Amino acid sequence: MALLIILGVTVALFAFIGRSAVPPRERMPLRSWGVRGLARNVWLGLVVCAVDTPLDRTMEDMFRCYR
């Protein structure tokens, strides 16, 4: 039961981050979300969280000389 709560909170957090990344005019209302809309916003939240990590910045600095 606790695992399902943790999973639900995690999905809700990433969906919130993904929804916040979309400009307000383009956001779909929460009531119109289906499984596809939820999955899209969760994926967008994951992408937003994974884009600018310290590891990513370090790797960019390391391989900048090769470009």
mmCIF file with all atom_site columns, N, CA and C in Angstrom:
data_model
loop_
_atom_site.group_PDB
_atom_site.id
_atom_site.type_symbol
_atom_site.label_atom_id
_atom_site.label_alt_id
_atom_site.label_comp_id
_atom_site.label_asym_id
_atom_site.label_entity_id
_atom_site.label_seq_id
_atom_site.pdbx_PDB_ins_code
_atom_site.Cartn_x
_atom_site.Cartn_y
_atom_site.Cartn_z
_atom_site.occupancy
_atom_site.B_iso_or_equiv
_atom_site.pdbx_formal_charge
_atom_site.auth_seq_id
_atom_site.auth_comp_id
_atom_site.auth_asym_id
_atom_site.auth_atom_id
_atom_site.pdbx_PDB_model_num
ATOM 1   N N  . MET A 1 1  ? 0.821   -1.189 0.000   1.00 0.00 ? 1  MET A N  1
ATOM 2   C CA . MET A 1 1  ? 0.000   0.000  0.000   1.00 0.00 ? 1  MET A CA 1
ATOM 3   C C  . MET A 1 1  ? 0.878   1.270  0.000   1.00 0.00 ? 1  MET A C  1
ATOM 4   N N  . ALA A 1 2  ? 1.926   1.252  0.797   1.00 0.00 ? 2  ALA A N  1
ATOM 5   C CA . ALA A 1 2  ? 2.812   2.414  0.855   1.00 0.00 ? 2  ALA A CA 1
ATOM 6   C C  . ALA A 1 2  ? 3.510   2.632  -0.486  1.00 0.00 ? 2  ALA A C  1
ATOM 7   N N  . LEU A 1 3  ? 3.851   1.552  -1.168  1.00 0.00 ? 3  LEU A N  1
ATOM 8   C CA . LEU A 1 3  ? 4.498   1.665  -2.473  1.00 0.00 ? 3  LEU A CA 1
ATOM 9   C C  . LEU A 1 3  ? 3.574   2.343  -3.483  1.00 0.00 ? 3  LEU A C  1
ATOM 10  N N  . LEU A 1 4  ? 2.293   2.025  -3.442  1.00 0.00 ? 4  LEU A N  1
ATOM 11  C CA . LEU A 1 4  ? 1.343   2.663  -4.351  1.00 0.00 ? 4  LEU A CA 1
ATOM 12  C C  . LEU A 1 4  ? 1.197   4.156  -4.055  1.00 0.00 ? 4  LEU A C  1
ATOM 13  N N  . ILE A 1 5  ? 1.232   4.509  -2.777  1.00 0.00 ? 5  ILE A N  1
ATOM 14  C CA . ILE A 1 5  ? 1.158   5.930  -2.407  1.00 0.00 ? 5  ILE A CA 1
ATOM 15  C C  . ILE A 1 5  ? 2.395   6.674  -2.902  1.00 0.00 ? 5  ILE A C  1
ATOM 16  N N  . ILE A 1 6  ? 3.560   6.071  -2.715  1.00 0.00 ? 6  ILE A N  1
ATOM 17  C CA . ILE A 1 6  ? 4.808   6.692  -3.186  1.00 0.00 ? 6  ILE A CA 1
ATOM 18  C C  . ILE A 1 6  ? 4.792   6.835  -4.702  1.00 0.00 ? 6  ILE A C  1
ATOM 19  N N  . LEU A 1 7  ? 4.337   5.808  -5.405  1.00 0.00 ? 7  LEU A N  1
ATOM 20  C CA . LEU A 1 7  ? 4.245   5.853  -6.865  1.00 0.00 ? 7  LEU A CA 1
ATOM 21  C C  . LEU A 1 7  ? 3.269   6.940  -7.307  1.00 0.00 ? 7  LEU A C  1
ATOM 22  N N  . GLY A 1 8  ? 2.131   7.031  -6.648  1.00 0.00 ? 8  GLY A N  1
ATOM 23  C CA . GLY A 1 8  ? 1.133   8.046  -6.997  1.00 0.00 ? 8  GLY A CA 1
ATOM 24  C C  . GLY A 1 8  ? 1.640   9.459  -6.770  1.00 0.00 ? 8  GLY A C  1
ATOM 25  N N  . VAL A 1 9  ? 2.330   9.676  -5.660  1.00 0.00 ? 9  VAL A N  1
ATOM 26  C CA . VAL A 1 9  ? 2.876   11.001 -5.376  1.00 0.00 ? 9  VAL A CA 1
ATOM 27  C C  . VAL A 1 9  ? 3.964   11.356 -6.392  1.00 0.00 ? 9  VAL A C  1
ATOM 28  N N  . THR A 1 10 ? 4.777   10.390 -6.753  1.00 0.00 ? 10 THR A N  1
ATOM 29  C CA . THR A 1 10 ? 5.837   10.629 -7.739  1.00 0.00 ? 10 THR A CA 1
ATOM 30  C C  . THR A 1 10 ? 5.252   10.984 -9.097  1.00 0.00 ? 10 THR A C  1
ATOM 31  N N  . VAL A 1 11 ? 4.242   10.246 -9.523  1.00 0.00 ? 11 VAL A N  1
ATOM 32  C CA . VAL A 1 11 ? 3.591   10.528 -10.809 1.00 0.00 ? 11 VAL A CA 1
ATOM 33  C C  . VAL A 1 11 ? 2.945   11.911 -10.770 1.00 0.00 ? 11 VAL A C  1
ATOM 34  N N  . ALA A 1 12 ? 2.281   12.234 -9.662  1.00 0.00 ? 12 ALA A N  1
ATOM 35  C CA . ALA A 1 12 ? 1.640   13.542 -9.541  1.00 0.00 ? 12 ALA A CA 1
ATOM 36  C C  . ALA A 1 12 ? 2.671   14.663 -9.564  1.00 0.00 ? 12 ALA A C  1
ATOM 37  N N  . LEU A 1 13 ? 3.808   14.461 -8.926  1.00 0.00 ? 13 LEU A N  1
ATOM 38  C CA . LEU A 1 13 ? 4.863   15.481 -8.905  1.00 0.00 ? 13 LEU A CA 1
ATOM 39  C C  . LEU A 1 13 ? 5.420   15.733 -10.300 1.00 0.00 ? 13 LEU A C  1
ATOM 40  N N  . PHE A 1 14 ? 5.727   14.668 -11.032 1.00 0.00 ? 14 PHE A N  1
ATOM 41  C CA . PHE A 1 14 ? 6.248   14.838 -12.388 1.00 0.00 ? 14 PHE A CA 1
ATOM 42  C C  . PHE A 1 14 ? 5.192   15.418 -13.324 1.00 0.00 ? 14 PHE A C  1
ATOM 43  N N  . ALA A 1 15 ? 3.923   15.055 -13.126 1.00 0.00 ? 15 ALA A N  1
ATOM 44  C CA . ALA A 1 15 ? 2.857   15.634 -13.943 1.00 0.00 ? 15 ALA A CA 1
ATOM 45  C C  . ALA A 1 15 ? 2.721   17.123 -13.663 1.00 0.00 ? 15 ALA A C  1
ATOM 46  N N  . PHE A 1 16 ? 2.860   17.526 -12.404 1.00 0.00 ? 16 PHE A N  1
ATOM 47  C CA . PHE A 1 16 ? 2.798   18.941 -12.052 1.00 0.00 ? 16 PHE A CA 1
ATOM 48  C C  . PHE A 1 16 ? 3.956   19.710 -12.683 1.00 0.00 ? 16 PHE A C  1
ATOM 49  N N  . ILE A 1 17 ? 5.161   19.141 -12.624 1.00 0.00 ? 17 ILE A N  1
ATOM 50  C CA . ILE A 1 17 ? 6.329   19.794 -13.218 1.00 0.00 ? 17 ILE A CA 1
ATOM 51  C C  . ILE A 1 17 ? 6.157   19.899 -14.735 1.00 0.00 ? 17 ILE A C  1
ATOM 52  N N  . GLY A 1 18 ? 5.669   18.832 -15.353 1.00 0.00 ? 18 GLY A N  1
ATOM 53  C CA . GLY A 1 18 ? 5.442   18.852 -16.795 1.00 0.00 ? 18 GLY A CA 1
ATOM 54  C C  . GLY A 1 18 ? 4.388   19.856 -17.201 1.00 0.00 ? 18 GLY A C  1
ATOM 55  N N  . ARG A 1 19 ? 3.313   19.950 -16.411 1.00 0.00 ? 19 ARG A N  1
ATOM 56  C CA . ARG A 1 19 ? 2.258   20.913 -16.709 1.00 0.00 ? 19 ARG A CA 1
ATOM 57  C C  . ARG A 1 19 ? 2.760   22.337 -16.522 1.00 0.00 ? 19 ARG A C  1
ATOM 58  N N  . SER A 1 20 ? 3.614   22.552 -15.543 1.00 0.00 ? 20 SER A N  1
ATOM 59  C CA . SER A 1 20 ? 4.167   23.888 -15.294 1.00 0.00 ? 20 SER A CA 1
ATOM 60  C C  . SER A 1 20 ? 5.122   24.331 -16.400 1.00 0.00 ? 20 SER A C  1
ATOM 61  N N  . ALA A 1 21 ? 5.686   23.380 -17.125 1.00 0.00 ? 21 ALA A N  1
ATOM 62  C CA . ALA A 1 21 ? 6.626   23.708 -18.192 1.00 0.00 ? 21 ALA A CA 1
ATOM 63  C C  . ALA A 1 21 ? 5.923   24.208 -19.451 1.00 0.00 ? 21 ALA A C  1
ATOM 64  N N  . VAL A 1 22 ? 4.621   23.967 -19.548 1.00 0.00 ? 22 VAL A N  1
ATOM 65  C CA . VAL A 1 22 ? 3.853   24.391 -20.717 1.00 0.00 ? 22 VAL A CA 1
ATOM 66  C C  . VAL A 1 22 ? 3.333   25.806 -20.469 1.00 0.00 ? 22 VAL A C  1
ATOM 67  N N  . PRO A 1 23 ? 3.395   26.692 -21.459 1.00 0.00 ? 23 PRO A N  1
ATOM 68  C CA . PRO A 1 23 ? 2.860   28.045 -21.273 1.00 0.00 ? 23 PRO A CA 1
ATOM 69  C C  . PRO A 1 23 ? 1.375   27.996 -20.888 1.00 0.00 ? 23 PRO A C  1
ATOM 70  N N  . PRO A 1 24 ? 0.923   28.924 -20.047 1.00 0.00 ? 24 PRO A N  1
ATOM 71  C CA . PRO A 1 24 ? -0.456  28.880 -19.547 1.00 0.00 ? 24 PRO A CA 1
ATOM 72  C C  . PRO A 1 24 ? -1.530  28.848 -20.638 1.00 0.00 ? 24 PRO A C  1
ATOM 73  N N  . ARG A 1 25 ? -1.295  29.518 -21.749 1.00 0.00 ? 25 ARG A N  1
ATOM 74  C CA . ARG A 1 25 ? -2.302  29.513 -22.820 1.00 0.00 ? 25 ARG A CA 1
ATOM 75  C C  . ARG A 1 25 ? -2.466  28.142 -23.472 1.00 0.00 ? 25 ARG A C  1
ATOM 76  N N  . GLU A 1 26 ? -1.413  27.331 -23.446 1.00 0.00 ? 26 GLU A N  1
ATOM 77  C CA . GLU A 1 26 ? -1.440  26.037 -24.123 1.00 0.00 ? 26 GLU A CA 1
ATOM 78  C C  . GLU A 1 26 ? -1.801  24.885 -23.198 1.00 0.00 ? 26 GLU A C  1
ATOM 79  N N  . ARG A 1 27 ? -1.931  25.130 -21.912 1.00 0.00 ? 27 ARG A N  1
ATOM 80  C CA . ARG A 1 27 ? -2.240  24.069 -20.957 1.00 0.00 ? 27 ARG A CA 1
ATOM 81  C C  . ARG A 1 27 ? -3.671  23.571 -21.129 1.00 0.00 ? 27 ARG A C  1
ATOM 82  N N  . MET A 1 28 ? -3.813  22.261 -21.060 1.00 0.00 ? 28 MET A N  1
ATOM 83  C CA . MET A 1 28 ? -5.141  21.669 -21.070 1.00 0.00 ? 28 MET A CA 1
ATOM 84  C C  . MET A 1 28 ? -5.682  21.667 -19.641 1.00 0.00 ? 28 MET A C  1
ATOM 85  N N  . PRO A 1 29 ? -6.978  21.875 -19.472 1.00 0.00 ? 29 PRO A N  1
ATOM 86  C CA . PRO A 1 29 ? -7.531  21.809 -18.117 1.00 0.00 ? 29 PRO A CA 1
ATOM 87  C C  . PRO A 1 29 ? -7.392  20.403 -17.534 1.00 0.00 ? 29 PRO A C  1
ATOM 88  N N  . LEU A 1 30 ? -7.241  20.328 -16.221 1.00 0.00 ? 30 LEU A N  1
ATOM 89  C CA . LEU A 1 30 ? -7.053  19.025 -15.570 1.00 0.00 ? 30 LEU A CA 1
ATOM 90  C C  . LEU A 1 30 ? -8.213  18.077 -15.828 1.00 0.00 ? 30 LEU A C  1
ATOM 91  N N  . ARG A 1 31 ? -9.408  18.599 -15.931 1.00 0.00 ? 31 ARG A N  1
ATOM 92  C CA . ARG A 1 31 ? -10.589 17.743 -16.136 1.00 0.00 ? 31 ARG A CA 1
ATOM 93  C C  . ARG A 1 31 ? -10.577 17.035 -17.486 1.00 0.00 ? 31 ARG A C  1
ATOM 94  N N  . SER A 1 32 ? -9.865  17.583 -18.448 1.00 0.00 ? 32 SER A N  1
ATOM 95  C CA . SER A 1 32 ? -9.841  16.966 -19.772 1.00 0.00 ? 32 SER A CA 1
ATOM 96  C C  . SER A 1 32 ? -8.706  15.954 -19.929 1.00 0.00 ? 32 SER A C  1
ATOM 97  N N  . TRP A 1 33 ? -7.904  15.767 -18.888 1.00 0.00 ? 33 TRP A N  1
ATOM 98  C CA . TRP A 1 33 ? -6.822  14.799 -18.970 1.00 0.00 ? 33 TRP A CA 1
ATOM 99  C C  . TRP A 1 33 ? -7.370  13.382 -19.006 1.00 0.00 ? 33 TRP A C  1
ATOM 100 N N  . GLY A 1 34 ? -6.760  12.576 -19.828 1.00 0.00 ? 34 GLY A N  1
ATOM 101 C CA . GLY A 1 34 ? -6.993  11.147 -19.813 1.00 0.00 ? 34 GLY A CA 1
ATOM 102 C C  . GLY A 1 34 ? -5.662  10.490 -19.468 1.00 0.00 ? 34 GLY A C  1
ATOM 103 N N  . VAL A 1 35 ? -5.560  9.225  -19.765 1.00 0.00 ? 35 VAL A N  1
ATOM 104 C CA . VAL A 1 35 ? -4.304  8.523  -19.512 1.00 0.00 ? 35 VAL A CA 1
ATOM 105 C C  . VAL A 1 35 ? -3.200  9.092  -20.402 1.00 0.00 ? 35 VAL A C  1
ATOM 106 N N  . ARG A 1 36 ? -3.548  9.420  -21.618 1.00 0.00 ? 36 ARG A N  1
ATOM 107 C CA . ARG A 1 36 ? -2.567  9.955  -22.554 1.00 0.00 ? 36 ARG A CA 1
ATOM 108 C C  . ARG A 1 36 ? -2.061  11.336 -22.116 1.00 0.00 ? 36 ARG A C  1
ATOM 109 N N  . GLY A 1 37 ? -2.951  12.181 -21.654 1.00 0.00 ? 37 GLY A N  1
ATOM 110 C CA . GLY A 1 37 ? -2.554  13.505 -21.180 1.00 0.00 ? 37 GLY A CA 1
ATOM 111 C C  . GLY A 1 37 ? -1.695  13.419 -19.928 1.00 0.00 ? 37 GLY A C  1
ATOM 112 N N  . LEU A 1 38 ? -2.051  12.514 -19.028 1.00 0.00 ? 38 LEU A N  1
ATOM 113 C CA . LEU A 1 38 ? -1.252  12.307 -17.823 1.00 0.00 ? 38 LEU A CA 1
ATOM 114 C C  . LEU A 1 38 ? 0.137   11.797 -18.189 1.00 0.00 ? 38 LEU A C  1
ATOM 115 N N  . ALA A 1 39 ? 0.205   10.827 -19.078 1.00 0.00 ? 39 ALA A N  1
ATOM 116 C CA . ALA A 1 39 ? 1.496   10.270 -19.485 1.00 0.00 ? 39 ALA A CA 1
ATOM 117 C C  . ALA A 1 39 ? 2.353   11.335 -20.172 1.00 0.00 ? 39 ALA A C  1
ATOM 118 N N  . ARG A 1 40 ? 1.723   12.183 -20.979 1.00 0.00 ? 40 ARG A N  1
ATOM 119 C CA . ARG A 1 40 ? 2.467   13.250 -21.658 1.00 0.00 ? 40 ARG A CA 1
ATOM 120 C C  . ARG A 1 40 ? 3.065   14.223 -20.653 1.00 0.00 ? 40 ARG A C  1
ATOM 121 N N  . ASN A 1 41 ? 2.294   14.612 -19.661 1.00 0.00 ? 41 ASN A N  1
ATOM 122 C CA . ASN A 1 41 ? 2.794   15.561 -18.676 1.00 0.00 ? 41 ASN A CA 1
ATOM 123 C C  . ASN A 1 41 ? 3.839   14.934 -17.758 1.00 0.00 ? 41 ASN A C  1
ATOM 124 N N  . VAL A 1 42 ? 3.692   13.666 -17.435 1.00 0.00 ? 42 VAL A N  1
ATOM 125 C CA . VAL A 1 42 ? 4.714   12.981 -16.632 1.00 0.00 ? 42 VAL A CA 1
ATOM 126 C C  . VAL A 1 42 ? 6.014   12.901 -17.423 1.00 0.00 ? 42 VAL A C  1
ATOM 127 N N  . TRP A 1 43 ? 5.926   12.550 -18.701 1.00 0.00 ? 43 TRP A N  1
ATOM 128 C CA . TRP A 1 43 ? 7.123   12.470 -19.541 1.00 0.00 ? 43 TRP A CA 1
ATOM 129 C C  . TRP A 1 43 ? 7.786   13.838 -19.664 1.00 0.00 ? 43 TRP A C  1
ATOM 130 N N  . LEU A 1 44 ? 6.983   14.881 -19.851 1.00 0.00 ? 44 LEU A N  1
ATOM 131 C CA . LEU A 1 44 ? 7.517   16.232 -19.948 1.00 0.00 ? 44 LEU A CA 1
ATOM 132 C C  . LEU A 1 44 ? 8.197   16.645 -18.643 1.00 0.00 ? 44 LEU A C  1
ATOM 133 N N  . GLY A 1 45 ? 7.617   16.250 -17.509 1.00 0.00 ? 45 GLY A N  1
ATOM 134 C CA . GLY A 1 45 ? 8.236   16.528 -16.218 1.00 0.00 ? 45 GLY A CA 1
ATOM 135 C C  . GLY A 1 45 ? 9.570   15.819 -16.056 1.00 0.00 ? 45 GLY A C  1
ATOM 136 N N  . LEU A 1 46 ? 9.628   14.574 -16.503 1.00 0.00 ? 46 LEU A N  1
ATOM 137 C CA . LEU A 1 46 ? 10.900  13.845 -16.450 1.00 0.00 ? 46 LEU A CA 1
ATOM 138 C C  . LEU A 1 46 ? 11.950  14.506 -17.325 1.00 0.00 ? 46 LEU A C  1
ATOM 139 N N  . VAL A 1 47 ? 11.555  14.949 -18.504 1.00 0.00 ? 47 VAL A N  1
ATOM 140 C CA . VAL A 1 47 ? 12.493  15.608 -19.412 1.00 0.00 ? 47 VAL A CA 1
ATOM 141 C C  . VAL A 1 47 ? 12.992  16.912 -18.807 1.00 0.00 ? 47 VAL A C  1
ATOM 142 N N  . VAL A 1 48 ? 12.090  17.688 -18.233 1.00 0.00 ? 48 VAL A N  1
ATOM 143 C CA . VAL A 1 48 ? 12.487  18.959 -17.621 1.00 0.00 ? 48 VAL A CA 1
ATOM 144 C C  . VAL A 1 48 ? 13.470  18.719 -16.479 1.00 0.00 ? 48 VAL A C  1
ATOM 145 N N  . CYS A 1 49 ? 13.227  17.689 -15.684 1.00 0.00 ? 49 CYS A N  1
ATOM 146 C CA . CYS A 1 49 ? 14.116  17.410 -14.546 1.00 0.00 ? 49 CYS A CA 1
ATOM 147 C C  . CYS A 1 49 ? 15.462  16.832 -14.986 1.00 0.00 ? 49 CYS A C  1
ATOM 148 N N  . ALA A 1 50 ? 15.511  16.196 -16.146 1.00 0.00 ? 50 ALA A N  1
ATOM 149 C CA . ALA A 1 50 ? 16.739  15.537 -16.577 1.00 0.00 ? 50 ALA A CA 1
ATOM 150 C C  . ALA A 1 50 ? 17.610  16.400 -17.483 1.00 0.00 ? 50 ALA A C  1
ATOM 151 N N  . VAL A 1 51 ? 17.128  17.531 -17.918 1.00 0.00 ? 51 VAL A N  1
ATOM 152 C CA . VAL A 1 51 ? 17.861  18.316 -18.909 1.00 0.00 ? 51 VAL A CA 1
ATOM 153 C C  . VAL A 1 51 ? 19.115  18.953 -18.350 1.00 0.00 ? 51 VAL A C  1
ATOM 154 N N  . ASP A 1 52 ? 19.038  19.596 -17.238 1.00 0.00 ? 52 ASP A N  1
ATOM 155 C CA . ASP A 1 52 ? 20.170  20.387 -16.757 1.00 0.00 ? 52 ASP A CA 1
ATOM 156 C C  . ASP A 1 52 ? 20.654  19.867 -15.403 1.00 0.00 ? 52 ASP A C  1
ATOM 157 N N  . THR A 1 53 ? 21.331  18.758 -15.427 1.00 0.00 ? 53 THR A N  1
ATOM 158 C CA . THR A 1 53 ? 21.864  18.166 -14.209 1.00 0.00 ? 53 THR A CA 1
ATOM 159 C C  . THR A 1 53 ? 23.339  18.521 -14.073 1.00 0.00 ? 53 THR A C  1
ATOM 160 N N  . PRO A 1 54 ? 23.901  18.424 -12.883 1.00 0.00 ? 54 PRO A N  1
ATOM 161 C CA . PRO A 1 54 ? 25.338  18.690 -12.737 1.00 0.00 ? 54 PRO A CA 1
ATOM 162 C C  . PRO A 1 54 ? 26.201  17.777 -13.602 1.00 0.00 ? 54 PRO A C  1
ATOM 163 N N  . LEU A 1 55 ? 25.804  16.515 -13.741 1.00 0.00 ? 55 LEU A N  1
ATOM 164 C CA . LEU A 1 55 ? 26.557  15.591 -14.587 1.00 0.00 ? 55 LEU A CA 1
ATOM 165 C C  . LEU A 1 55 ? 26.519  16.051 -16.040 1.00 0.00 ? 55 LEU A C  1
ATOM 166 N N  . ASP A 1 56 ? 25.371  16.493 -16.484 1.00 0.00 ? 56 ASP A N  1
ATOM 167 C CA . ASP A 1 56 ? 25.233  16.974 -17.857 1.00 0.00 ? 56 ASP A CA 1
ATOM 168 C C  . ASP A 1 56 ? 26.133  18.175 -18.105 1.00 0.00 ? 56 ASP A C  1
ATOM 169 N N  . ARG A 1 57 ? 26.173  19.104 -17.171 1.00 0.00 ? 57 ARG A N  1
ATOM 170 C CA . ARG A 1 57 ? 27.042  20.279 -17.331 1.00 0.00 ? 57 ARG A CA 1
ATOM 171 C C  . ARG A 1 57 ? 28.508  19.881 -17.332 1.00 0.00 ? 57 ARG A C  1
ATOM 172 N N  . THR A 1 58 ? 28.888  18.926 -16.494 1.00 0.00 ? 58 THR A N  1
ATOM 173 C CA . THR A 1 58 ? 30.278  18.469 -16.450 1.00 0.00 ? 58 THR A CA 1
ATOM 174 C C  . THR A 1 58 ? 30.674  17.800 -17.763 1.00 0.00 ? 58 THR A C  1
ATOM 175 N N  . MET A 1 59 ? 29.799  16.953 -18.275 1.00 0.00 ? 59 MET A N  1
ATOM 176 C CA . MET A 1 59 ? 30.097  16.278 -19.532 1.00 0.00 ? 59 MET A CA 1
ATOM 177 C C  . MET A 1 59 ? 30.194  17.287 -20.678 1.00 0.00 ? 59 MET A C  1
ATOM 178 N N  . GLU A 1 60 ? 29.345  18.311 -20.630 1.00 0.00 ? 60 GLU A N  1
ATOM 179 C CA . GLU A 1 60 ? 29.413  19.338 -21.660 1.00 0.00 ? 60 GLU A CA 1
ATOM 180 C C  . GLU A 1 60 ? 30.763  20.055 -21.632 1.00 0.00 ? 60 GLU A C  1
ATOM 181 N N  . ASP A 1 61 ? 31.236  20.380 -20.436 1.00 0.00 ? 61 ASP A N  1
ATOM 182 C CA . ASP A 1 61 ? 32.532  21.053 -20.313 1.00 0.00 ? 61 ASP A CA 1
ATOM 183 C C  . ASP A 1 61 ? 33.675  20.145 -20.758 1.00 0.00 ? 61 ASP A C  1
ATOM 184 N N  . MET A 1 62 ? 33.575  18.862 -20.458 1.00 0.00 ? 62 MET A N  1
ATOM 185 C CA . MET A 1 62 ? 34.641  17.924 -20.825 1.00 0.00 ? 62 MET A CA 1
ATOM 186 C C  . MET A 1 62 ? 34.767  17.781 -22.336 1.00 0.00 ? 62 MET A C  1
ATOM 187 N N  . PHE A 1 63 ? 33.625  17.699 -23.022 1.00 0.00 ? 63 PHE A N  1
ATOM 188 C CA . PHE A 1 63 ? 33.657  17.418 -24.455 1.00 0.00 ? 63 PHE A CA 1
ATOM 189 C C  . PHE A 1 63 ? 33.535  18.674 -25.312 1.00 0.00 ? 63 PHE A C  1
ATOM 190 N N  . ARG A 1 64 ? 33.598  19.845 -24.694 1.00 0.00 ? 64 ARG A N  1
ATOM 191 C CA . ARG A 1 64 ? 33.514  21.077 -25.454 1.00 0.00 ? 64 ARG A CA 1
ATOM 192 C C  . ARG A 1 64 ? 34.717  21.232 -26.389 1.00 0.00 ? 64 ARG A C  1
ATOM 193 N N  . CYS A 1 65 ? 35.873  20.754 -25.946 1.00 0.00 ? 65 CYS A N  1
ATOM 194 C CA . CYS A 1 65 ? 37.079  20.909 -26.764 1.00 0.00 ? 65 CYS A CA 1
ATOM 195 C C  . CYS A 1 65 ? 37.034  20.047 -28.022 1.00 0.00 ? 65 CYS A C  1
ATOM 196 N N  . TYR A 1 66 ? 36.203  19.007 -28.068 1.00 0.00 ? 66 TYR A N  1
ATOM 197 C CA . TYR A 1 66 ? 36.126  18.136 -29.225 1.00 0.00 ? 66 TYR A CA 1
ATOM 198 C C  . TYR A 1 66 ? 35.194  18.672 -30.329 1.00 0.00 ? 66 TYR A C  1
ATOM 199 N N  . ARG A 1 67 ? 34.407  19.671 -29.987 1.00 0.00 ? 67 ARG A N  1
ATOM 200 C CA . ARG A 1 67 ? 33.450  20.187 -30.984 1.00 0.00 ? 67 ARG A CA 1
ATOM 201 C C  . ARG A 1 67 ? 34.089  21.183 -31.895 1.00 0.00 ? 67 ARG A C  1
#
